[in-house]
């Protein structure tokens, strides 16, 4: 074939115009002046090239990553840096896998360009692809050539272009994973970190223009989700808009109904770059991509995506893996996927464009039902006494495997942000009944794990929709859990009012089990306030109902609280007898939380009886169990007891460490009384060690916390503070 314009077809695309240049030794595009960062990748690439020249590494490298992540800029920067090591030729070919205005370059056309570049006359270039590839390999076999194949479509496109000897080095960039390129080293390219994004923005706009605008520039690059293309386009836009400042651009991005359209100018924008990747997807892949866009958050597993359109998880997992191979998704771990912020927004935009409103509404309903269904299933292994079965309209075909307490906690912790996002979506879109059910399914886990602020916010956010939807049981449940958190944070009077609301609801609805559980909790408040007789009456009333219902597990929990009351009331024999009987009951019900609490109670009892070594053993048993269960309150309680054990043995450094760890745990939970007791422990240890100033300071902290909690220890702490201060 002669020089000039060649018309080719590749993978079913239209004609390609490829201008064949004259002989050239360097066809690299110019290096980007504003290139910043990528030091780890630059070091790795130059290191691989150095090893390859010595025959110690592969001589083909694939730089892969999502659209707009800067693959070409990195390849060109590396190629310019390595040029002197390849003196015969440094050649660049854009294979146009995703160019909006160019069809994909056929390997035969690319080979013609390369052969001309190394001085092959047109009359010597054969027509068959295999013959051209063989001639290309022969022409560069004894030369030191650096080859950059940019924007590759797939391995079939690049394989014929690869030199055959170790004297050459090839850099390939692609949005797809090129599994079929033998011995190639793959260098994945992530988005930038925040500091590099800021540096890039400043390099383009100029430091003088951005003086005193650091906060606004940070807002801009966050809206760009640290994608280099988006950062560069926004910086260029601000650069030419001399009347704008960074704050104006940040506000436009934050308020934009279509953020992708704002990330660029006219046809040069991020959405168009993503569109070129989307065009390559087949219909099943597009369907899954739409579901990704409709998902409430950017991270998910195959069962959740499958639920959106009623598919099977195994089939969807295969499509998700294909999207990962095209760098439209990332795989965080096996079975867990992440969509970049901007790609997630683009997927939502495409789903809106290519599906009708009823179809999208059905997908959202299915997603909410999926998360409610699986959360209820997980809750069975956590809330052993109060799990409430909630019906959903769309029962998912596939769900994650959850058969233990640990698996339930792990799934719920992983999906916690998604559950909150789904709840917010349900509330914002008028799906009140679904919001109520999801909130109810979530609440016990949040309480168990110490996300107490989330529980209060959740209870308050859904009470109105629960009432309007006629979900009266959930209204009572949310009043109960709100009261529970208020009790745990020592807002006793407010907690009692909320328990009264719950109790009235349960009695009106005939929910005897929950009525008993509420009486049980009211007893806990009475016990904490020192009203042991009233507490024992409340526990007895709860036990009578549990016994009537034949719920011996719940009855055991009430007997547990009774033993706690005996311990705190100074009746150790009755307390110890109660605790020892409970261990068998809890073993029968596989109640690990209850058993851990028994060991904690025994530890406290033995410490009070002056048996610190036995107390230490029980406290450590409790601590290990609480850690395994993810019970943050239990962990703090056990550490507080261990602090007391060490203090009683004169092990002051160990005591202060344990008290400090307990204090941190209580503070994270907003448990005023627990934090006060930990501060008192630290103060007591310091006073005993002769550090009266440090001890008095901690005791004053403890006193302030006890006063805020309205606790019974106020008088004792005041007296201790006076003794410490007078020493």
XYZ file of C-alpha atoms in Angstrom:
727
model
C 0.000 0.000 0.000
C 1.177 3.527 -0.710
C 1.435 6.522 1.573
C -1.485 8.828 2.200
C -4.997 8.156 3.501
C -5.996 4.576 4.252
C -9.554 3.361 4.877
C -9.856 0.505 7.363
C -12.442 -1.300 9.443
C -11.834 -2.675 12.956
C -14.388 -4.402 15.180
C -17.234 -3.303 12.986
C -16.484 0.428 13.017
C -16.625 2.764 10.030
C -13.783 3.977 7.796
C -10.671 5.351 9.465
C -8.553 8.143 8.047
C -4.943 7.504 9.019
C -2.272 9.877 7.737
C 1.013 8.025 7.291
C 3.945 10.240 8.279
C 7.390 10.366 6.775
C 10.371 8.647 8.463
C 10.613 9.786 12.077
C 12.677 8.926 15.123
C 10.453 10.660 17.697
C 6.698 10.943 17.315
C 5.874 11.502 20.979
C 3.323 14.210 21.761
C 4.714 17.100 23.800
C 5.047 16.536 27.524
C 2.423 18.230 29.684
C 3.936 21.205 31.529
C 1.387 20.994 34.330
C 1.946 17.289 35.045
C 2.172 16.757 38.810
C 2.380 13.787 41.144
C 2.388 10.112 40.157
C 5.797 9.615 41.776
C 5.140 5.965 42.757
C 3.973 5.053 39.260
C 6.833 6.965 37.606
C 9.361 5.205 39.807
C 7.829 1.810 39.111
C 7.700 2.327 35.344
C 11.249 3.604 35.020
C 12.412 0.794 37.291
C 10.721 -1.841 35.130
C 12.298 -0.309 32.009
C 15.764 -0.357 33.601
C 15.344 -4.005 34.563
C 14.034 -4.815 31.085
C 17.169 -3.325 29.480
C 19.206 -5.741 31.609
C 16.938 -8.631 30.687
C 15.570 -8.902 34.231
C 11.971 -7.842 33.584
C 9.245 -7.882 30.957
C 9.549 -5.254 28.241
C 5.811 -4.624 27.868
C 3.886 -2.522 30.389
C 0.155 -1.820 30.373
C -1.012 1.324 32.163
C -4.706 0.739 32.826
C -7.361 2.831 34.517
C -10.716 4.525 34.167
C -11.465 7.218 31.606
C -9.893 10.559 32.444
C -7.458 9.209 35.050
C -4.350 10.428 33.173
C -2.980 7.301 31.513
C -1.783 9.093 28.389
C -0.151 11.924 30.330
C 1.744 9.425 32.478
C 2.852 7.313 29.493
C 4.083 10.381 27.609
C 5.905 11.705 30.693
C 7.643 8.343 31.195
C 8.488 8.025 27.497
C 10.123 11.463 27.414
C 12.143 10.523 30.499
C 13.323 7.254 28.899
C 14.049 8.553 25.364
C 17.830 8.624 25.729
C 17.850 4.941 26.600
C 16.206 4.159 23.236
C 18.231 6.181 20.739
C 16.996 4.537 17.538
C 13.320 5.539 17.733
C 10.683 6.724 20.184
C 7.339 6.098 18.527
C 3.790 6.979 19.558
C 0.572 5.633 18.043
C -2.912 6.600 19.200
C -5.095 3.563 18.613
C -8.298 5.594 19.195
C -10.231 2.958 21.121
C -12.420 5.653 22.649
C -12.038 8.734 20.469
C -15.334 10.493 19.843
C -14.392 11.662 16.330
C -12.249 8.737 15.166
C -12.940 5.076 14.664
C -10.715 2.445 16.219
C -7.437 2.013 14.332
C -7.006 -1.355 12.692
C -3.712 -3.096 13.560
C -2.792 -3.171 9.876
C -3.039 0.606 9.636
C -1.039 1.064 12.826
C 1.653 -1.252 11.469
C 1.833 0.737 8.240
C 2.437 3.890 10.274
C 5.138 2.210 12.343
C 6.882 0.675 9.345
C 7.033 4.052 7.614
C 8.357 5.605 10.816
C 11.360 3.264 10.798
C 12.075 3.963 7.133
C 10.277 1.163 5.281
C 9.349 2.189 1.715
C 5.675 1.922 0.869
C 6.384 -0.562 -1.881
C 7.899 -3.004 0.615
C 4.929 -3.051 2.989
C 2.836 -6.208 2.438
C -0.941 -6.220 2.633
C -1.686 -9.171 5.002
C -1.712 -8.331 8.684
C 0.529 -11.237 9.693
C 3.094 -10.306 7.052
C 3.148 -6.686 8.200
C 3.584 -7.765 11.836
C 6.485 -10.056 10.895
C 8.174 -7.300 8.873
C 7.757 -4.820 11.750
C 9.368 -7.224 14.207
C 12.244 -7.838 11.785
C 12.884 -4.106 11.210
C 13.199 -3.330 14.933
C 14.820 -6.595 16.029
C 18.298 -5.066 16.422
C 17.197 -1.565 17.373
C 16.560 0.137 20.680
C 13.008 1.369 20.161
C 10.558 2.794 22.686
C 6.969 2.273 21.560
C 3.905 3.928 23.087
C 0.560 2.405 22.091
C -2.016 4.787 23.498
C -5.741 4.220 23.995
C -5.761 0.527 23.102
C -9.081 -1.230 22.539
C -8.075 -4.783 23.481
C -5.270 -7.317 23.267
C -6.196 -8.308 19.688
C -5.422 -4.775 18.586
C -2.009 -4.530 20.259
C -0.565 -8.032 19.870
C 0.449 -7.597 16.194
C 2.179 -4.307 17.087
C 4.514 -5.645 19.752
C 8.225 -5.900 18.874
C 9.712 -9.340 19.318
C 13.037 -8.619 21.005
C 14.197 -7.392 24.395
C 15.962 -4.378 22.875
C 12.583 -2.650 22.553
C 10.252 -1.441 25.273
C 6.497 -0.973 24.870
C 4.135 1.173 26.931
C 0.427 0.521 26.403
C -2.458 2.522 27.828
C -5.977 1.141 27.954
C -9.250 1.455 29.804
C -9.544 -2.310 29.621
C -7.520 -5.004 31.281
C -5.431 -6.679 28.594
C -5.248 -10.226 29.871
C -4.097 -11.583 26.505
C -0.784 -9.708 26.273
C 1.893 -12.265 27.255
C 4.281 -11.363 30.089
C 3.003 -7.793 30.291
C 3.291 -5.969 33.596
C 0.088 -4.116 34.494
C 0.321 -0.794 36.326
C -3.133 0.302 37.538
C -3.614 4.047 37.750
C -5.937 5.353 40.499
C -7.401 8.827 40.812
C -5.251 11.491 42.479
C -5.115 12.118 46.182
C -6.319 15.489 47.429
C -2.918 17.144 47.754
C -1.939 16.207 44.190
C -5.310 17.372 42.864
C -4.751 20.736 44.546
C -1.232 20.983 43.125
C -2.504 20.169 39.639
C -5.258 22.781 39.845
C -2.770 25.420 40.997
C -0.274 24.505 38.268
C -2.915 25.140 35.593
C -4.581 28.247 37.024
C -1.518 29.818 38.616
C -0.669 30.363 42.262
C -1.194 34.142 42.100
C -4.792 33.724 40.973
C -5.554 31.385 43.864
C -4.125 33.311 46.794
C -6.355 32.934 49.873
C -8.600 30.494 47.945
C -7.329 27.199 49.369
C -10.680 26.219 50.906
C -12.570 26.929 47.669
C -10.048 25.022 45.547
C -10.442 22.083 47.923
C -14.207 22.238 47.348
C -13.630 22.202 43.586
C -11.313 19.193 43.495
C -13.661 17.280 45.783
C -16.480 17.930 43.328
C -14.113 16.622 40.653
C -13.694 13.493 42.814
C -9.929 13.882 42.188
C -10.254 12.673 38.594
C -7.363 14.360 36.696
C -9.425 15.123 33.611
C -12.133 16.806 35.672
C -9.573 18.769 37.685
C -7.826 19.909 34.496
C -11.059 20.951 32.784
C -12.276 22.906 35.813
C -8.904 24.597 36.192
C -8.872 25.523 32.506
C -12.391 26.870 32.809
C -11.475 29.074 35.744
C -8.321 30.119 33.936
C -10.212 31.650 31.020
C -13.014 33.125 33.154
C -11.102 36.096 34.460
C -14.167 37.547 36.220
C -14.716 34.361 38.232
C -13.025 33.348 41.433
C -12.593 29.841 42.849
C -15.544 30.280 45.197
C -17.909 30.993 42.296
C -16.807 27.857 40.448
C -17.080 25.751 43.609
C -20.613 27.008 44.186
C -21.619 26.262 40.594
C -20.361 22.693 40.917
C -22.037 22.126 44.272
C -25.381 23.485 43.095
C -25.360 21.955 39.623
C -28.271 19.680 38.800
C -25.964 18.044 36.233
C -22.486 18.114 37.756
C -20.934 16.210 34.847
C -22.019 18.913 32.423
C -20.365 21.531 34.635
C -17.092 19.608 34.585
C -15.902 20.981 31.271
C -16.887 23.271 28.447
C -19.166 22.474 25.512
C -18.216 19.098 24.005
C -15.009 18.849 26.013
C -16.400 17.437 29.238
C -16.171 14.412 31.486
C -19.545 13.001 30.436
C -18.409 12.671 26.823
C -15.303 10.784 27.888
C -17.427 8.383 29.927
C -19.858 8.057 27.035
C -17.119 6.657 24.814
C -16.597 3.828 27.309
C -20.333 3.223 27.668
C -20.774 2.830 23.896
C -18.611 -0.302 24.001
C -20.919 -2.150 26.407
C -23.330 -4.824 25.257
C -26.944 -4.849 26.434
C -26.504 -7.075 29.553
C -23.546 -4.949 30.638
C -25.533 -1.755 30.118
C -28.410 -3.115 32.153
C -26.103 -3.791 35.087
C -24.446 -0.390 34.632
C -27.885 1.236 34.875
C -28.538 -0.669 38.098
C -25.214 0.573 39.481
C -26.367 4.118 38.763
C -29.669 3.591 40.565
C -28.036 2.041 43.620
C -28.119 4.337 46.643
C -24.349 4.366 47.151
C -21.158 3.826 45.182
C -20.215 0.483 46.775
C -22.224 -2.719 46.633
C -22.232 -6.473 46.194
C -23.746 -8.543 43.361
C -26.926 -9.553 45.272
C -27.863 -5.903 45.827
C -27.383 -4.982 42.173
C -29.229 -8.117 41.078
C -32.160 -7.196 43.289
C -32.641 -3.884 41.469
C -33.885 -5.600 38.339
C -34.852 -9.031 39.611
C -31.831 -10.896 38.246
C -29.680 -13.648 39.747
C -26.556 -12.616 41.638
C -24.256 -15.051 39.824
C -25.166 -13.593 36.442
C -24.788 -10.031 37.704
C -21.405 -10.815 39.286
C -20.085 -11.850 35.881
C -21.257 -8.566 34.331
C -19.768 -6.574 37.223
C -16.436 -8.284 36.656
C -16.628 -7.283 33.001
C -17.199 -3.676 34.037
C -14.151 -3.958 36.310
C -12.115 -5.216 33.347
C -13.191 -2.079 31.463
C -12.309 0.144 34.435
C -15.881 1.300 34.827
C -15.839 -0.200 38.332
C -13.234 -1.147 40.908
C -13.213 -4.397 42.848
C -12.460 -3.517 46.469
C -12.352 -7.143 47.583
C -13.833 -10.394 46.370
C -17.530 -9.769 45.794
C -17.415 -6.056 46.659
C -17.411 -3.331 44.005
C -16.949 0.438 43.945
C -18.036 2.993 41.358
C -16.040 6.211 41.203
C -18.167 9.171 42.281
C -18.357 10.717 38.806
C -18.928 7.383 37.068
C -21.699 6.612 39.540
C -23.340 9.910 38.652
C -22.897 9.193 34.953
C -24.446 5.732 35.352
C -27.456 7.327 37.056
C -27.724 9.838 34.215
C -27.646 7.063 31.602
C -30.222 5.014 33.514
C -32.517 8.045 33.612
C -32.002 8.672 29.909
C -32.545 5.096 28.754
C -35.288 3.775 31.054
C -38.745 5.037 31.948
C -39.858 6.312 35.339
C -41.950 3.254 36.345
C -39.006 0.967 35.616
C -36.657 3.096 37.741
C -39.216 3.358 40.554
C -39.579 -0.426 40.608
C -35.799 -0.803 40.786
C -35.618 1.519 43.811
C -38.464 -0.352 45.531
C -36.657 -3.632 44.986
C -33.422 -2.192 46.354
C -35.106 -0.910 49.523
C -36.864 -4.243 50.012
C -33.579 -6.102 49.514
C -31.797 -4.149 52.228
C -34.766 -4.402 54.593
C -35.040 -8.162 54.044
C -31.337 -8.858 54.599
C -31.116 -6.489 57.582
C -34.026 -8.336 59.228
C -32.287 -11.636 58.572
C -29.071 -10.327 60.163
C -31.019 -8.898 63.107
C -32.186 -12.406 64.050
C -28.629 -13.169 65.182
C -28.280 -9.945 67.184
C -31.586 -9.107 68.831
C -32.285 -12.517 70.295
C -35.274 -11.298 72.296
C -36.884 -8.572 70.237
C -36.325 -9.288 66.551
C -39.419 -8.297 64.595
C -40.152 -10.022 61.299
C -41.051 -7.420 58.674
C -42.666 -8.250 55.360
C -41.409 -6.864 52.044
C -43.135 -6.734 48.680
C -40.161 -7.912 46.626
C -38.355 -10.826 48.263
C -34.857 -11.034 46.746
C -33.833 -14.211 44.959
C -30.263 -14.147 46.295
C -28.965 -12.826 49.603
C -25.588 -12.950 51.376
C -24.850 -15.875 53.656
C -25.543 -14.841 57.264
C -25.715 -17.648 59.812
C -23.860 -16.312 62.878
C -23.645 -13.241 65.084
C -20.229 -12.385 63.610
C -21.457 -12.639 60.012
C -24.468 -10.481 60.871
C -22.324 -7.760 62.439
C -19.858 -7.881 59.539
C -22.573 -7.479 56.894
C -24.356 -4.702 58.776
C -21.126 -2.816 59.425
C -20.158 -3.081 55.764
C -23.562 -1.860 54.617
C -24.174 0.736 57.348
C -23.614 3.763 55.084
C -25.785 2.180 52.392
C -28.598 1.482 54.859
C -28.588 5.132 55.937
C -28.548 6.253 52.297
C -31.483 3.949 51.485
C -33.434 5.280 54.448
C -32.836 8.861 53.342
C -33.829 7.983 49.770
C -37.046 6.346 50.998
C -37.936 9.406 53.062
C -37.104 11.856 50.278
C -39.145 9.967 47.675
C -42.265 9.489 49.771
C -41.794 5.777 50.419
C -42.892 6.107 54.043
C -43.792 2.494 54.758
C -40.488 1.259 53.338
C -38.606 3.886 55.348
C -40.371 2.763 58.525
C -39.581 -0.913 57.983
C -35.940 -0.298 57.101
C -35.465 1.957 60.119
C -36.949 -0.684 62.394
C -34.700 -3.343 60.909
C -31.568 -1.222 61.443
C -32.127 0.126 64.917
C -30.941 -2.701 67.171
C -27.632 -3.083 65.349
C -26.952 0.644 65.710
C -27.739 0.412 69.404
C -25.523 -2.645 69.888
C -22.540 -1.136 68.085
C -22.745 2.140 69.971
C -24.000 4.361 67.150
C -26.336 5.928 69.650
C -26.574 9.311 67.977
C -27.655 7.543 64.794
C -30.374 5.712 66.736
C -31.830 8.942 68.130
C -31.719 10.628 64.732
C -33.264 7.598 63.053
C -36.091 7.345 65.609
C -36.922 11.014 65.231
C -36.743 10.957 61.425
C -39.303 8.194 60.903
C -41.850 8.750 63.662
C -44.110 10.924 61.514
C -44.045 8.621 58.483
C -44.670 5.595 60.716
C -47.745 7.289 62.142
C -49.053 8.384 58.746
C -48.505 4.890 57.299
C -50.316 3.200 60.171
C -47.173 1.369 61.330
C -48.241 1.573 64.982
C -45.990 -1.241 66.193
C -42.972 0.444 64.647
C -44.013 3.741 66.275
C -43.930 1.984 69.651
C -40.649 0.239 68.795
C -38.947 3.498 67.861
C -40.154 5.107 71.099
C -38.678 2.125 72.956
C -35.285 2.365 71.243
C -35.174 6.131 71.675
C -35.837 5.562 75.383
C -33.132 2.886 75.454
C -30.475 5.302 74.186
C -31.649 8.031 76.544
C -31.360 5.510 79.391
C -27.855 4.489 78.338
C -26.780 8.141 78.149
C -28.356 8.769 81.596
C -31.121 11.107 80.429
C -33.391 9.217 82.807
C -36.458 11.431 82.990
C -36.707 11.818 79.231
C -36.116 8.084 78.866
C -38.975 7.284 81.256
C -41.332 9.488 79.235
C -40.354 7.674 76.041
C -40.749 4.268 77.712
C -44.250 5.312 78.816
C -45.145 6.081 75.188
C -43.828 2.686 74.112
C -45.558 0.897 76.981
C -48.918 2.485 76.147
C -48.508 1.513 72.505
C -47.632 -2.096 73.268
C -50.532 -2.476 75.696
C -52.974 -0.976 73.216
C -51.690 -3.270 70.441
C -51.527 -6.350 72.665
C -47.778 -6.875 72.280
C -47.161 -8.600 75.624
C -43.521 -9.460 74.946
C -42.597 -5.857 74.245
C -44.657 -4.717 77.210
C -42.505 -6.936 79.420
C -39.320 -5.745 77.801
C -40.279 -2.130 78.450
C -41.029 -2.880 82.129
C -37.645 -4.573 82.270
C -35.926 -1.442 80.925
C -37.805 0.829 83.309
C -36.440 -1.396 86.069
C -32.911 -0.718 84.780
C -33.443 3.031 85.252
C -34.794 2.494 88.758
C -31.778 0.316 89.580
C -29.314 2.906 88.220
C -30.976 5.552 90.374
C -30.518 3.396 93.474
C -34.190 2.431 93.761
C -33.455 -1.271 94.110
C -36.826 -2.256 95.591
C -38.718 -0.562 92.738
C -36.344 -2.127 90.214
C -36.919 -5.611 91.642
C -40.681 -5.054 91.376
C -40.356 -4.036 87.720
C -38.203 -7.069 86.941
C -40.723 -9.332 88.692
C -43.555 -7.878 86.593
C -41.542 -8.447 83.409
C -40.680 -12.025 84.449
C -44.331 -12.811 85.118
C -45.247 -11.849 81.557
C -42.272 -13.713 80.075
C -43.287 -16.792 82.080
C -46.877 -16.440 80.881
C -45.629 -16.317 77.286
C -43.314 -19.282 77.803
C -40.272 -17.203 76.860
C -37.649 -18.619 79.211
C -34.811 -16.843 77.378
C -36.316 -13.415 78.034
C -37.066 -14.512 81.580
C -33.365 -15.348 81.996
C -32.448 -11.815 80.907
C -34.807 -10.412 83.557
C -33.268 -12.688 86.193
C -29.893 -11.340 85.037
C -30.996 -7.779 85.763
C -32.291 -8.972 89.125
C -28.837 -10.382 89.943
C -27.284 -7.043 88.930
C -29.647 -5.276 91.301
C -28.689 -7.618 94.145
C -25.000 -6.940 93.470
C -25.432 -3.170 93.482
C -27.672 -3.320 96.553
C -24.969 -5.115 98.549
C -26.537 -8.578 98.500
C -23.561 -10.549 97.064
C -24.692 -14.089 97.869
C -27.997 -13.678 96.050
C -26.208 -11.968 93.137
C -23.591 -14.705 92.747
C -26.207 -17.447 92.924
C -28.213 -15.707 90.219
C -25.177 -15.223 87.949
C -24.061 -18.846 88.204
C -27.512 -20.165 87.300
C -27.599 -17.846 84.262
C -24.500 -19.261 82.599
C -26.270 -22.580 81.961
C -29.386 -20.797 80.692
C -27.400 -18.665 78.270
C -25.398 -21.642 77.025
C -28.682 -23.395 76.225
C -29.859 -20.386 74.188
C -26.433 -19.652 72.646
C -26.722 -16.151 74.087
C -23.109 -14.969 73.906
C -23.963 -11.374 74.828
C -25.807 -12.482 77.962
C -22.957 -14.803 78.971
C -20.382 -12.020 78.515
C -22.490 -9.748 80.720
C -22.635 -12.449 83.410
C -18.827 -12.706 83.462
C -18.666 -8.919 83.750
C -21.131 -8.954 86.671
C -19.162 -11.688 88.451
C -15.954 -9.683 87.940
C -17.544 -6.606 89.527
C -18.876 -8.705 92.399
C -15.529 -10.370 93.114
C -13.742 -7.019 92.970
C -16.180 -5.594 95.533
C -15.583 -8.648 97.765
C -11.813 -8.067 97.704
C -10.947 -10.984 95.406
C -9.018 -9.152 92.652
C -7.334 -12.137 90.986
C -10.644 -13.927 90.471
C -12.161 -10.612 89.343
C -9.380 -10.169 86.776
C -10.029 -13.601 85.263
C -13.745 -12.929 84.906
C -13.180 -9.423 83.521
C -10.741 -10.688 80.895
C -13.174 -13.416 79.858
C -15.861 -10.761 79.467
C -13.562 -8.400 77.537
C -12.570 -11.062 74.995
C -16.231 -11.947 74.446
C -17.290 -8.311 74.060
C -14.501 -7.680 71.550
C -15.548 -10.704 69.501
C -19.185 -9.577 69.600
C -18.403 -5.989 68.688
C -20.158 -4.780 71.862
C -18.460 -1.430 72.450
C -20.283 -0.671 75.701
C -19.356 -4.075 77.074
C -15.703 -3.501 76.138
C -15.644 -0.187 78.000
C -17.320 -1.746 81.048
C -14.826 -4.627 81.180
C -11.863 -2.252 80.856
C -13.274 -0.144 83.700
C -13.419 -3.235 85.893
C -9.866 -4.216 84.942
C -8.766 -0.724 85.908
C -10.283 -1.323 89.342
C -8.527 -4.679 89.597
C -5.108 -3.176 88.807
C -5.730 -0.301 91.222
C -6.593 -2.701 94.031
C -3.327 -4.568 93.398
C -1.290 -1.338 93.389
C -0.534 -1.675 89.668
C -1.046 2.016 89.037
C 0.320 2.331 85.498
C -1.767 -0.622 84.307
C -4.800 0.769 86.134
C -4.509 4.179 84.500
C -4.129 2.593 81.052
C -7.280 0.514 81.576
C -9.267 3.457 82.938
C -8.119 5.644 80.026
C -9.160 3.023 77.467
C -12.539 2.744 79.187
C -12.904 6.539 79.211
C -12.273 6.718 75.467
C -14.885 4.037 74.841
C -17.495 5.733 77.006
C -16.802 9.121 75.428
C -17.323 7.704 71.942
C -20.655 6.327 73.124
C -21.622 9.558 74.898
C -22.014 7.547 78.113
C -21.616 10.274 80.755
C -21.813 8.004 83.772
C -19.282 5.540 82.391
C -16.912 8.342 81.446
C -17.336 9.841 84.927
C -16.456 6.529 86.597
C -13.385 6.132 84.394
C -12.255 9.685 85.214
C -12.761 8.964 88.910
C -10.626 5.848 88.578
C -7.802 7.812 86.943
C -8.043 10.506 89.617
C -7.969 7.971 92.441
C -4.906 6.225 91.003
C -3.024 9.489 90.612
C -3.880 10.632 94.122
C -2.696 7.296 95.499
C 0.590 7.710 93.592
C 1.164 11.159 95.143
C 0.199 13.144 92.041
C -2.357 15.214 93.899
C -2.535 17.927 91.253
C -3.196 15.471 88.404
C -5.510 13.407 90.550
C -7.568 16.392 91.669
C -7.886 17.553 88.059
C -9.351 14.186 87.001
C -11.643 14.060 90.017
C -12.996 17.491 89.112
C -13.710 16.175 85.605
C -15.456 13.174 87.147
C -17.500 15.357 89.503
C -18.706 17.561 86.633
C -19.757 14.493 84.652
C -21.517 12.913 87.645
C -23.396 16.174 88.206
C -24.481 16.271 84.557
C -25.680 12.674 84.847
C -27.398 13.280 88.193
C -25.631 10.246 89.620
C -25.599 8.975 93.187
C -21.784 9.109 93.381
C -21.643 12.924 93.575
C -21.198 13.068 97.358
C -18.517 10.379 97.445
C -16.508 12.047 94.679
C -16.671 15.429 96.403
C -15.311 13.862 99.584
C -12.536 12.101 97.645
C -11.628 15.348 95.905
C -11.357 17.141 99.246
C -9.042 14.432 100.599
C -6.852 14.489 97.515
C -6.617 18.301 97.489
C -5.708 18.462 101.186
C -2.856 15.932 100.936
